[in-house]
mmCIF file of C-alpha atoms and ligand atoms in Angstrom:
data_model
loop_
_atom_site.group_PDB
_atom_site.id
_atom_site.type_symbol
_atom_site.label_atom_id
_atom_site.label_comp_id
_atom_site.label_asym_id
_atom_site.label_seq_id
_atom_site.Cartn_x
_atom_site.Cartn_y
_atom_site.Cartn_z
ATOM 1 C CA UNK A 1 13.252 6.263 12.029
ATOM 2 C CA UNK A 2 10.538 7.994 14.254
ATOM 3 C CA UNK A 3 11.992 10.782 16.422
ATOM 4 C CA UNK A 4 11.732 10.336 20.076
ATOM 5 C CA UNK A 5 13.849 11.777 22.969
ATOM 6 C CA UNK A 6 16.476 9.370 22.735
ATOM 7 C CA UNK A 7 17.104 10.194 18.992
ATOM 8 C CA UNK A 8 20.347 12.254 19.080
ATOM 9 C CA UNK A 9 20.528 14.807 16.722
ATOM 10 C CA UNK A 10 23.913 16.921 15.936
ATOM 11 C CA UNK A 11 22.971 20.139 14.262
ATOM 12 C CA UNK A 12 25.864 22.005 12.715
ATOM 13 C CA UNK A 13 25.506 25.449 11.398
ATOM 14 C CA UNK A 14 23.219 25.954 14.350
ATOM 15 C CA UNK A 15 23.716 29.857 13.821
ATOM 16 C CA UNK A 16 21.392 29.648 10.577
ATOM 17 C CA UNK A 17 18.197 31.401 10.150
ATOM 18 C CA UNK A 18 16.683 27.738 9.366
ATOM 19 C CA UNK A 19 18.906 26.171 12.456
ATOM 20 C CA UNK A 20 16.651 28.626 14.474
ATOM 21 C CA UNK A 21 13.329 26.978 13.653
ATOM 22 C CA UNK A 22 15.041 23.835 13.711
ATOM 23 C CA UNK A 23 16.309 24.175 17.219
ATOM 24 C CA UNK A 24 12.744 25.383 18.459
ATOM 25 C CA UNK A 25 10.858 22.282 16.645
ATOM 26 C CA UNK A 26 13.686 19.730 17.647
ATOM 27 C CA UNK A 27 14.203 20.792 21.194
ATOM 28 C CA UNK A 28 11.424 18.820 23.059
ATOM 29 C CA UNK A 29 11.309 15.782 20.175
ATOM 30 C CA UNK A 30 14.769 14.411 20.654
ATOM 31 C CA UNK A 31 18.483 14.874 22.126
ATOM 32 C CA UNK A 32 19.421 18.157 20.191
ATOM 33 C CA UNK A 33 22.949 18.822 20.327
ATOM 34 C CA UNK A 34 23.525 22.310 18.570
ATOM 35 C CA UNK A 35 27.126 23.292 17.112
ATOM 36 C CA UNK A 36 27.523 27.065 15.927
ATOM 37 C CA UNK A 37 30.730 27.647 13.500
ATOM 38 C CA UNK A 38 32.977 28.778 16.632
ATOM 39 C CA UNK A 39 32.185 25.515 18.224
ATOM 40 C CA UNK A 40 32.622 23.430 14.930
ATOM 41 C CA UNK A 41 34.024 24.899 11.681
ATOM 42 C CA UNK A 42 32.973 22.080 9.254
ATOM 43 C CA UNK A 43 35.442 22.771 6.317
ATOM 44 C CA UNK A 44 37.851 21.171 8.973
ATOM 45 C CA UNK A 45 37.739 16.817 8.437
ATOM 46 C CA UNK A 46 39.122 16.516 11.588
ATOM 47 C CA UNK A 47 37.086 18.487 13.863
ATOM 48 C CA UNK A 48 34.057 16.925 11.777
ATOM 49 C CA UNK A 49 35.337 13.582 12.363
ATOM 50 C CA UNK A 50 36.138 14.454 16.487
ATOM 51 C CA UNK A 51 32.499 16.229 17.003
ATOM 52 C CA UNK A 52 30.638 13.279 15.219
ATOM 53 C CA UNK A 53 33.276 10.422 17.439
ATOM 54 C CA UNK A 54 32.064 12.668 20.717
ATOM 55 C CA UNK A 55 28.562 13.148 20.068
ATOM 56 C CA UNK A 56 27.651 9.953 18.695
ATOM 57 C CA UNK A 57 24.385 11.267 16.657
ATOM 58 C CA UNK A 58 21.558 9.175 15.111
ATOM 59 C CA UNK A 59 21.192 12.201 12.601
ATOM 60 C CA UNK A 60 23.389 14.979 11.301
ATOM 61 C CA UNK A 61 21.949 18.065 9.933
ATOM 62 C CA UNK A 62 24.015 20.499 8.364
ATOM 63 C CA UNK A 63 22.826 24.127 8.194
ATOM 64 C CA UNK A 64 26.136 25.189 7.766
ATOM 65 C CA UNK A 65 26.424 27.252 4.402
ATOM 66 C CA UNK A 66 28.169 30.328 2.886
ATOM 67 C CA UNK A 67 24.929 32.159 1.237
ATOM 68 C CA UNK A 68 26.173 35.043 0.178
ATOM 69 C CA UNK A 69 25.556 34.323 -3.314
ATOM 70 C CA UNK A 70 27.516 37.583 -5.026
ATOM 71 C CA UNK A 71 30.385 37.147 -2.439
ATOM 72 C CA UNK A 72 30.829 33.853 -3.711
ATOM 73 C CA UNK A 73 31.830 34.781 -7.110
ATOM 74 C CA UNK A 74 34.567 36.946 -5.295
ATOM 75 C CA UNK A 75 35.886 34.020 -2.898
ATOM 76 C CA UNK A 76 34.780 30.897 -4.988
ATOM 77 C CA UNK A 77 37.428 28.680 -2.368
ATOM 78 C CA UNK A 78 35.745 29.691 0.580
ATOM 79 C CA UNK A 79 32.241 28.977 -0.998
ATOM 80 C CA UNK A 80 33.434 25.540 -2.321
ATOM 81 C CA UNK A 81 35.488 24.828 0.838
ATOM 82 C CA UNK A 82 31.783 25.356 2.710
ATOM 83 C CA UNK A 83 29.094 24.583 0.504
ATOM 84 C CA UNK A 84 31.024 21.553 -1.222
ATOM 85 C CA UNK A 85 33.882 20.119 0.400
ATOM 86 C CA UNK A 86 32.504 20.291 4.181
ATOM 87 C CA UNK A 87 29.449 18.501 2.965
ATOM 88 C CA UNK A 88 31.935 15.422 1.970
ATOM 89 C CA UNK A 89 33.416 15.671 5.658
ATOM 90 C CA UNK A 90 30.040 15.402 6.941
ATOM 91 C CA UNK A 91 29.260 12.501 4.465
ATOM 92 C CA UNK A 92 32.006 10.879 5.390
ATOM 93 C CA UNK A 93 31.870 10.929 9.185
ATOM 94 C CA UNK A 94 27.920 9.641 8.843
ATOM 95 C CA UNK A 95 29.248 6.902 6.593
ATOM 96 C CA UNK A 96 31.482 5.790 8.861
ATOM 97 C CA UNK A 97 29.202 6.444 11.968
ATOM 98 C CA UNK A 98 25.586 4.734 10.516
ATOM 99 C CA UNK A 99 24.448 8.538 10.926
ATOM 100 C CA UNK A 100 21.552 9.735 8.946
ATOM 101 C CA UNK A 101 22.787 13.208 7.036
ATOM 102 C CA UNK A 102 20.408 16.035 6.362
ATOM 103 C CA UNK A 103 21.605 18.786 3.797
ATOM 104 C CA UNK A 104 20.096 21.736 2.621
ATOM 105 C CA UNK A 105 20.715 22.841 -1.237
ATOM 106 C CA UNK A 106 19.017 25.199 -2.987
ATOM 107 C CA UNK A 107 17.069 25.977 -6.087
ATOM 108 C CA UNK A 108 19.689 28.013 -7.681
ATOM 109 C CA UNK A 109 21.266 24.695 -8.867
ATOM 110 C CA UNK A 110 18.138 25.373 -11.973
ATOM 111 C CA UNK A 111 18.754 28.053 -14.374
ATOM 112 C CA UNK A 112 16.422 27.624 -17.130
ATOM 113 C CA UNK A 113 15.989 29.648 -19.977
ATOM 114 C CA UNK A 114 12.171 29.277 -20.418
ATOM 115 C CA UNK A 115 9.721 28.915 -18.082
ATOM 116 C CA UNK A 116 9.348 24.886 -17.434
ATOM 117 C CA UNK A 117 6.539 25.164 -14.705
ATOM 118 C CA UNK A 118 7.431 23.427 -11.660
ATOM 119 C CA UNK A 119 10.911 21.948 -11.500
ATOM 120 C CA UNK A 120 11.401 18.352 -10.443
ATOM 121 C CA UNK A 121 14.044 17.006 -8.605
ATOM 122 C CA UNK A 122 15.415 15.295 -11.831
ATOM 123 C CA UNK A 123 15.187 18.129 -14.223
ATOM 124 C CA UNK A 124 18.655 19.147 -15.769
ATOM 125 C CA UNK A 125 20.385 21.326 -13.856
ATOM 126 C CA UNK A 126 22.281 24.121 -15.057
ATOM 127 C CA UNK A 127 23.907 26.094 -12.149
ATOM 128 C CA UNK A 128 24.744 29.839 -13.106
ATOM 129 C CA UNK A 129 27.080 31.214 -10.448
ATOM 130 C CA UNK A 130 30.123 30.290 -8.093
ATOM 131 C CA UNK A 131 27.547 29.763 -5.317
ATOM 132 C CA UNK A 132 24.961 27.127 -7.045
ATOM 133 C CA UNK A 133 28.086 25.364 -8.216
ATOM 134 C CA UNK A 134 29.355 24.730 -4.762
ATOM 135 C CA UNK A 135 25.917 24.177 -3.820
ATOM 136 C CA UNK A 136 25.732 21.331 -6.457
ATOM 137 C CA UNK A 137 28.893 19.972 -5.463
ATOM 138 C CA UNK A 138 27.504 19.697 -1.896
ATOM 139 C CA UNK A 139 24.953 17.878 -3.217
ATOM 140 C CA UNK A 140 26.877 15.339 -5.237
ATOM 141 C CA UNK A 141 29.285 14.648 -1.863
ATOM 142 C CA UNK A 142 25.830 14.156 0.473
ATOM 143 C CA UNK A 143 25.674 10.820 -1.421
ATOM 144 C CA UNK A 144 28.934 9.370 0.178
ATOM 145 C CA UNK A 145 26.897 8.971 3.339
ATOM 146 C CA UNK A 146 24.419 6.121 2.640
ATOM 147 C CA UNK A 147 21.624 7.234 4.159
ATOM 148 C CA UNK A 148 21.269 11.090 3.205
ATOM 149 C CA UNK A 149 18.631 13.609 2.807
ATOM 150 C CA UNK A 150 19.201 16.517 0.722
ATOM 151 C CA UNK A 151 16.425 18.696 0.690
ATOM 152 C CA UNK A 152 16.364 21.670 -2.037
ATOM 153 C CA UNK A 153 14.871 24.689 -0.223
ATOM 154 C CA UNK A 154 14.539 28.162 -1.697
ATOM 155 C CA UNK A 155 13.599 31.810 -0.657
ATOM 156 C CA UNK A 156 14.029 31.225 3.054
ATOM 157 C CA UNK A 157 11.982 33.702 5.276
ATOM 158 C CA UNK A 158 10.755 33.675 9.443
ATOM 159 C CA UNK A 159 13.975 33.202 10.934
ATOM 160 C CA UNK A 160 15.446 34.619 13.768
ATOM 161 C CA UNK A 161 18.342 36.962 12.266
ATOM 162 C CA UNK A 162 15.021 38.165 10.298
ATOM 163 C CA UNK A 163 17.568 38.791 7.299
ATOM 164 C CA UNK A 164 15.968 37.014 4.407
ATOM 165 C CA UNK A 165 14.834 39.411 1.326
ATOM 166 C CA UNK A 166 11.118 38.231 2.607
ATOM 167 C CA UNK A 167 11.871 39.764 6.443
ATOM 168 C CA UNK A 168 13.027 42.896 4.804
ATOM 169 C CA UNK A 169 10.257 43.400 2.921
ATOM 170 C CA UNK A 170 7.862 42.902 5.788
ATOM 171 C CA UNK A 171 10.205 45.559 7.517
ATOM 172 C CA UNK A 172 9.687 48.030 5.468
ATOM 173 C CA UNK A 173 5.802 47.419 4.941
ATOM 174 C CA UNK A 174 5.476 47.427 8.930
ATOM 175 C CA UNK A 175 6.670 50.716 8.542
ATOM 176 C CA UNK A 176 4.643 52.224 5.748
ATOM 177 C CA UNK A 177 7.713 52.388 3.282
ATOM 178 C CA UNK A 178 7.353 51.206 -0.452
ATOM 179 C CA UNK A 179 8.926 47.957 -1.342
ATOM 180 C CA UNK A 180 10.506 46.934 -5.198
ATOM 181 C CA UNK A 181 9.567 43.609 -5.571
ATOM 182 C CA UNK A 182 10.290 41.263 -8.825
ATOM 183 C CA UNK A 183 7.632 40.802 -11.147
ATOM 184 C CA UNK A 184 9.022 38.284 -13.479
ATOM 185 C CA UNK A 185 11.053 35.826 -11.071
ATOM 186 C CA UNK A 186 9.528 32.944 -10.157
ATOM 187 C CA UNK A 187 9.888 31.437 -6.857
ATOM 188 C CA UNK A 188 8.609 28.955 -4.110
ATOM 189 C CA UNK A 189 9.370 30.421 -0.416
ATOM 190 C CA UNK A 190 10.013 28.491 2.073
ATOM 191 C CA UNK A 191 9.010 29.462 5.612
ATOM 192 C CA UNK A 192 11.370 28.037 8.042
ATOM 193 C CA UNK A 193 8.638 26.752 10.418
ATOM 194 C CA UNK A 194 7.237 24.690 7.936
ATOM 195 C CA UNK A 195 10.566 23.378 6.885
ATOM 196 C CA UNK A 196 11.539 22.207 10.520
ATOM 197 C CA UNK A 197 8.076 20.483 10.431
ATOM 198 C CA UNK A 198 9.024 18.569 7.310
ATOM 199 C CA UNK A 199 12.305 17.555 8.656
ATOM 200 C CA UNK A 200 10.433 15.441 11.665
ATOM 201 C CA UNK A 201 7.847 14.235 9.278
ATOM 202 C CA UNK A 202 10.747 12.969 7.007
ATOM 203 C CA UNK A 203 12.482 11.233 9.780
ATOM 204 C CA UNK A 204 9.140 9.898 11.687
ATOM 205 C CA UNK A 205 7.640 8.295 7.760
ATOM 206 C CA UNK A 206 10.746 6.981 7.075
ATOM 207 C CA UNK A 207 11.129 8.686 3.833
ATOM 208 C CA UNK A 208 13.317 6.600 1.215
ATOM 209 C CA UNK A 209 16.598 8.327 1.353
ATOM 210 C CA UNK A 210 17.348 10.687 -1.427
ATOM 211 C CA UNK A 211 16.747 14.479 -3.060
ATOM 212 C CA UNK A 212 13.832 15.964 -2.628
ATOM 213 C CA UNK A 213 12.585 19.231 -3.227
ATOM 214 C CA UNK A 214 11.122 20.958 0.504
ATOM 215 C CA UNK A 215 9.623 24.255 -0.452
ATOM 216 C CA UNK A 216 5.821 25.525 0.473
ATOM 217 C CA UNK A 217 3.139 24.256 -1.925
ATOM 218 C CA UNK A 218 2.521 26.503 -5.034
ATOM 219 C CA UNK A 219 4.483 28.959 -7.163
ATOM 220 C CA UNK A 220 4.440 32.571 -7.073
ATOM 221 C CA UNK A 221 6.579 35.716 -7.993
ATOM 222 C CA UNK A 222 7.881 38.395 -5.515
ATOM 223 C CA UNK A 223 5.547 41.036 -6.716
ATOM 224 C CA UNK A 224 2.514 38.222 -5.463
ATOM 225 C CA UNK A 225 4.673 37.308 -2.639
ATOM 226 C CA UNK A 226 4.910 41.056 -1.535
ATOM 227 C CA UNK A 227 1.365 41.606 -2.393
ATOM 228 C CA UNK A 228 0.656 39.252 -0.243
ATOM 229 C CA UNK A 229 2.468 39.830 2.823
ATOM 230 C CA UNK A 230 1.032 43.590 2.358
ATOM 231 C CA UNK A 231 -2.456 42.231 2.695
ATOM 232 C CA UNK A 232 -1.397 39.989 5.567
ATOM 233 C CA UNK A 233 0.365 43.159 7.482
ATOM 234 C CA UNK A 234 -3.069 45.211 6.636
ATOM 235 C CA UNK A 235 -1.364 47.155 4.407
ATOM 236 C CA UNK A 236 -2.800 48.581 0.937
ATOM 237 C CA UNK A 237 -0.016 46.506 -1.358
ATOM 238 C CA UNK A 238 -1.528 48.923 -4.461
ATOM 239 C CA UNK A 239 0.360 52.202 -2.643
ATOM 240 C CA UNK A 240 3.351 50.201 -1.180
ATOM 241 C CA UNK A 241 4.246 47.497 -3.862
ATOM 242 C CA UNK A 242 6.439 48.401 -6.386
ATOM 243 C CA UNK A 243 6.647 46.004 -9.409
ATOM 244 C CA UNK A 244 10.074 46.168 -10.902
ATOM 245 C CA UNK A 245 11.264 43.708 -13.829
ATOM 246 C CA UNK A 246 13.834 41.196 -13.278
ATOM 247 C CA UNK A 247 17.047 40.900 -15.302
ATOM 248 C CA UNK A 248 19.857 38.698 -14.182
ATOM 249 C CA UNK A 249 22.482 40.795 -15.407
ATOM 250 C CA UNK A 250 21.881 43.015 -12.724
ATOM 251 C CA UNK A 251 23.722 41.097 -10.261
ATOM 252 C CA UNK A 252 27.290 40.177 -10.092
ATOM 253 C CA UNK A 253 26.106 36.597 -9.760
ATOM 254 C CA UNK A 254 23.683 34.619 -12.046
ATOM 255 C CA UNK A 255 20.280 34.025 -10.270
ATOM 256 C CA UNK A 256 17.769 32.047 -11.953
ATOM 257 C CA UNK A 257 14.396 33.692 -13.390
ATOM 258 C CA UNK A 258 12.313 30.736 -13.029
ATOM 259 C CA UNK A 259 12.829 28.399 -10.444
ATOM 260 C CA UNK A 260 9.857 27.258 -8.645
ATOM 261 C CA UNK A 261 10.063 23.891 -6.988
ATOM 262 C CA UNK A 262 7.583 20.949 -7.399
ATOM 263 C CA UNK A 263 7.266 19.345 -3.750
ATOM 264 C CA UNK A 264 4.984 16.412 -5.138
ATOM 265 C CA UNK A 265 8.209 13.824 -4.547
ATOM 266 C CA UNK A 266 8.318 14.316 -0.531
ATOM 267 C CA UNK A 267 4.191 15.184 -0.399
ATOM 268 C CA UNK A 268 3.808 11.546 -2.273
ATOM 269 C CA UNK A 269 5.395 10.104 0.734
ATOM 270 C CA UNK A 270 2.992 11.779 2.928
ATOM 271 C CA UNK A 271 5.196 15.064 4.005
ATOM 272 C CA UNK A 272 2.920 17.581 2.848
ATOM 273 C CA UNK A 273 4.164 21.299 3.168
ATOM 274 C CA UNK A 274 1.219 23.926 3.433
ATOM 275 C CA UNK A 275 0.718 26.474 0.307
ATOM 276 C CA UNK A 276 3.007 29.703 0.361
ATOM 277 C CA UNK A 277 -0.116 32.154 1.032
ATOM 278 C CA UNK A 278 -0.917 30.335 4.027
ATOM 279 C CA UNK A 279 3.035 29.906 5.156
ATOM 280 C CA UNK A 280 2.757 34.111 4.506
ATOM 281 C CA UNK A 281 -0.538 34.486 6.867
ATOM 282 C CA UNK A 282 1.179 32.501 9.608
ATOM 283 C CA UNK A 283 4.566 34.396 9.497
ATOM 284 C CA UNK A 284 2.630 37.649 9.461
ATOM 285 C CA UNK A 285 0.582 36.655 12.594
ATOM 286 C CA UNK A 286 3.802 35.441 14.028
ATOM 287 C CA UNK A 287 5.568 39.165 13.563
ATOM 288 C CA UNK A 288 2.373 40.939 15.050
ATOM 289 C CA UNK A 289 2.974 38.378 18.274
ATOM 290 C CA UNK A 290 6.466 38.867 18.667
ATOM 291 C CA UNK A 291 5.865 42.551 18.460
ATOM 292 C CA UNK A 292 2.982 42.775 20.799
ATOM 293 C CA UNK A 293 5.371 40.538 23.312
HETATM 294 N N1 NAP B 1 18.199 31.566 3.055
HETATM 295 C C1 NAP B 1 18.106 31.137 1.905
HETATM 296 O O1 NAP B 1 17.129 32.090 0.970
HETATM 297 C C2 NAP B 1 18.175 29.691 1.141
HETATM 298 C C3 NAP B 1 17.646 29.554 0.261
HETATM 299 C C4 NAP B 1 17.948 28.089 -0.629
HETATM 300 C C5 NAP B 1 18.741 26.984 0.290
HETATM 301 N N2 NAP B 1 19.231 27.321 1.227
HETATM 302 C C6 NAP B 1 20.164 26.600 1.858
HETATM 303 O O2 NAP B 1 19.010 26.594 3.276
HETATM 304 C C7 NAP B 1 20.692 26.307 4.499
HETATM 305 C C8 NAP B 1 20.141 27.098 5.494
HETATM 306 O O3 NAP B 1 20.486 28.342 5.253
HETATM 307 P P1 NAP B 1 20.062 29.661 5.968
HETATM 308 O O4 NAP B 1 20.098 31.017 4.828
HETATM 309 O O5 NAP B 1 19.601 29.583 7.130
HETATM 310 O O6 NAP B 1 21.699 29.693 6.392
HETATM 311 P P2 NAP B 1 22.291 31.223 7.136
HETATM 312 O O7 NAP B 1 21.517 32.057 8.094
HETATM 313 O O8 NAP B 1 22.904 32.256 5.896
HETATM 314 O O9 NAP B 1 23.632 30.574 8.056
HETATM 315 C C9 NAP B 1 24.515 29.709 7.624
HETATM 316 C C10 NAP B 1 25.316 29.485 8.676
HETATM 317 O O10 NAP B 1 26.503 28.799 8.115
HETATM 318 C C11 NAP B 1 27.185 28.989 9.325
HETATM 319 N N3 NAP B 1 28.901 28.725 8.796
HETATM 320 C C12 NAP B 1 29.114 29.396 7.599
HETATM 321 N N4 NAP B 1 30.662 28.816 7.203
HETATM 322 C C13 NAP B 1 30.850 27.525 8.567
HETATM 323 C C14 NAP B 1 31.899 26.525 8.600
HETATM 324 N N5 NAP B 1 33.061 26.805 8.031
HETATM 325 N N6 NAP B 1 31.358 25.613 9.756
HETATM 326 C C15 NAP B 1 30.315 25.576 10.525
HETATM 327 N N7 NAP B 1 29.338 26.776 10.084
HETATM 328 C C16 NAP B 1 29.104 27.635 8.860
HETATM 329 C C17 NAP B 1 27.014 30.669 9.562
HETATM 330 O O11 NAP B 1 28.025 30.959 10.308
HETATM 331 P P3 NAP B 1 27.954 32.393 11.166
HETATM 332 O O12 NAP B 1 26.815 32.150 12.169
HETATM 333 O O13 NAP B 1 29.223 32.189 12.223
HETATM 334 O O14 NAP B 1 28.078 33.330 10.543
HETATM 335 C C18 NAP B 1 25.632 30.390 9.466
HETATM 336 O O15 NAP B 1 25.238 30.736 10.811
HETATM 337 C C19 NAP B 1 21.666 26.212 3.417
HETATM 338 O O16 NAP B 1 22.038 25.265 3.195
HETATM 339 C C20 NAP B 1 21.230 27.344 2.520
HETATM 340 O O17 NAP B 1 22.447 27.271 1.432
HETATM 341 C C21 NAP B 1 18.884 28.884 1.866
#
């Protein structure tokens, strides 16, 4: 589906950090209809049906999510309703209307015991927390829409809310404050600007429907991310970045130690995401521009 000004895109969960980048990228490219939580609660099947009937979208993009990983252990019902059942409501509405569903999932559906290298879409799943289990339920229910993209993303940064781990590290480094960063937790960070570009490319190129890993290219650790960010911000990482060992037992909810996603499958369809270091550089430049403005 080539994205054009006549393409109608309903964006739900439009207050999300990722949604901000999508709104910026999609607004000039298509007819975007954003709905925040007060405008559309996705846990209501009826509200979802009414919104899809009213908007008549070609594409529904779901950014609504209960992302409080530790909070989900205390409130599993809300996590399962928002991250799981609500995706079923959206998928059913898309099935009936013929719209494409774009749904975002997470690297937390994996939790391998030993380092498996880069994880592919069909590698064994082991969601180790309520949050991860609720997101996996969402992946399954998204398939009720015959035309769906489930895009697994990881460690988002650069969103308008500025509340991600990486945004917080950037703020601390900006202020010259030392930051602790896990030395042994493997990740594939995802710059929201690059995810927005990847979504447009996925639709434009009519990538076959299905499940894809959609993250910046390459794998890293939080120490290496913080080090690259410090350099990009003109700070001395040796002074400010404090490597810390990661132990899954240190949080109420389990987090994977090794969760580096391979984006080779989506790249094979021409959706090539920039490397994570390049993304960090652009993120640092964008922060500097925003500070100057
Ligand atoms: N952040 C990450 O590092 C990360 C990592 C892996 C995967 N992901 C996935 O990427 C996607 C986007 O994440 P994000 O970090 O951009 O999200 P976010 O900033 O945490 O925002 C989530 C949004 O969902 C909204 N929401 C919650 N319950 C809702 C409901 N019942 N109905 C409608 N909207 C509801 C929230 O509304 P309010 O604004 O009212 O709170 C909020 O705007 C999610 O699917 C997430 O699981 C994120």
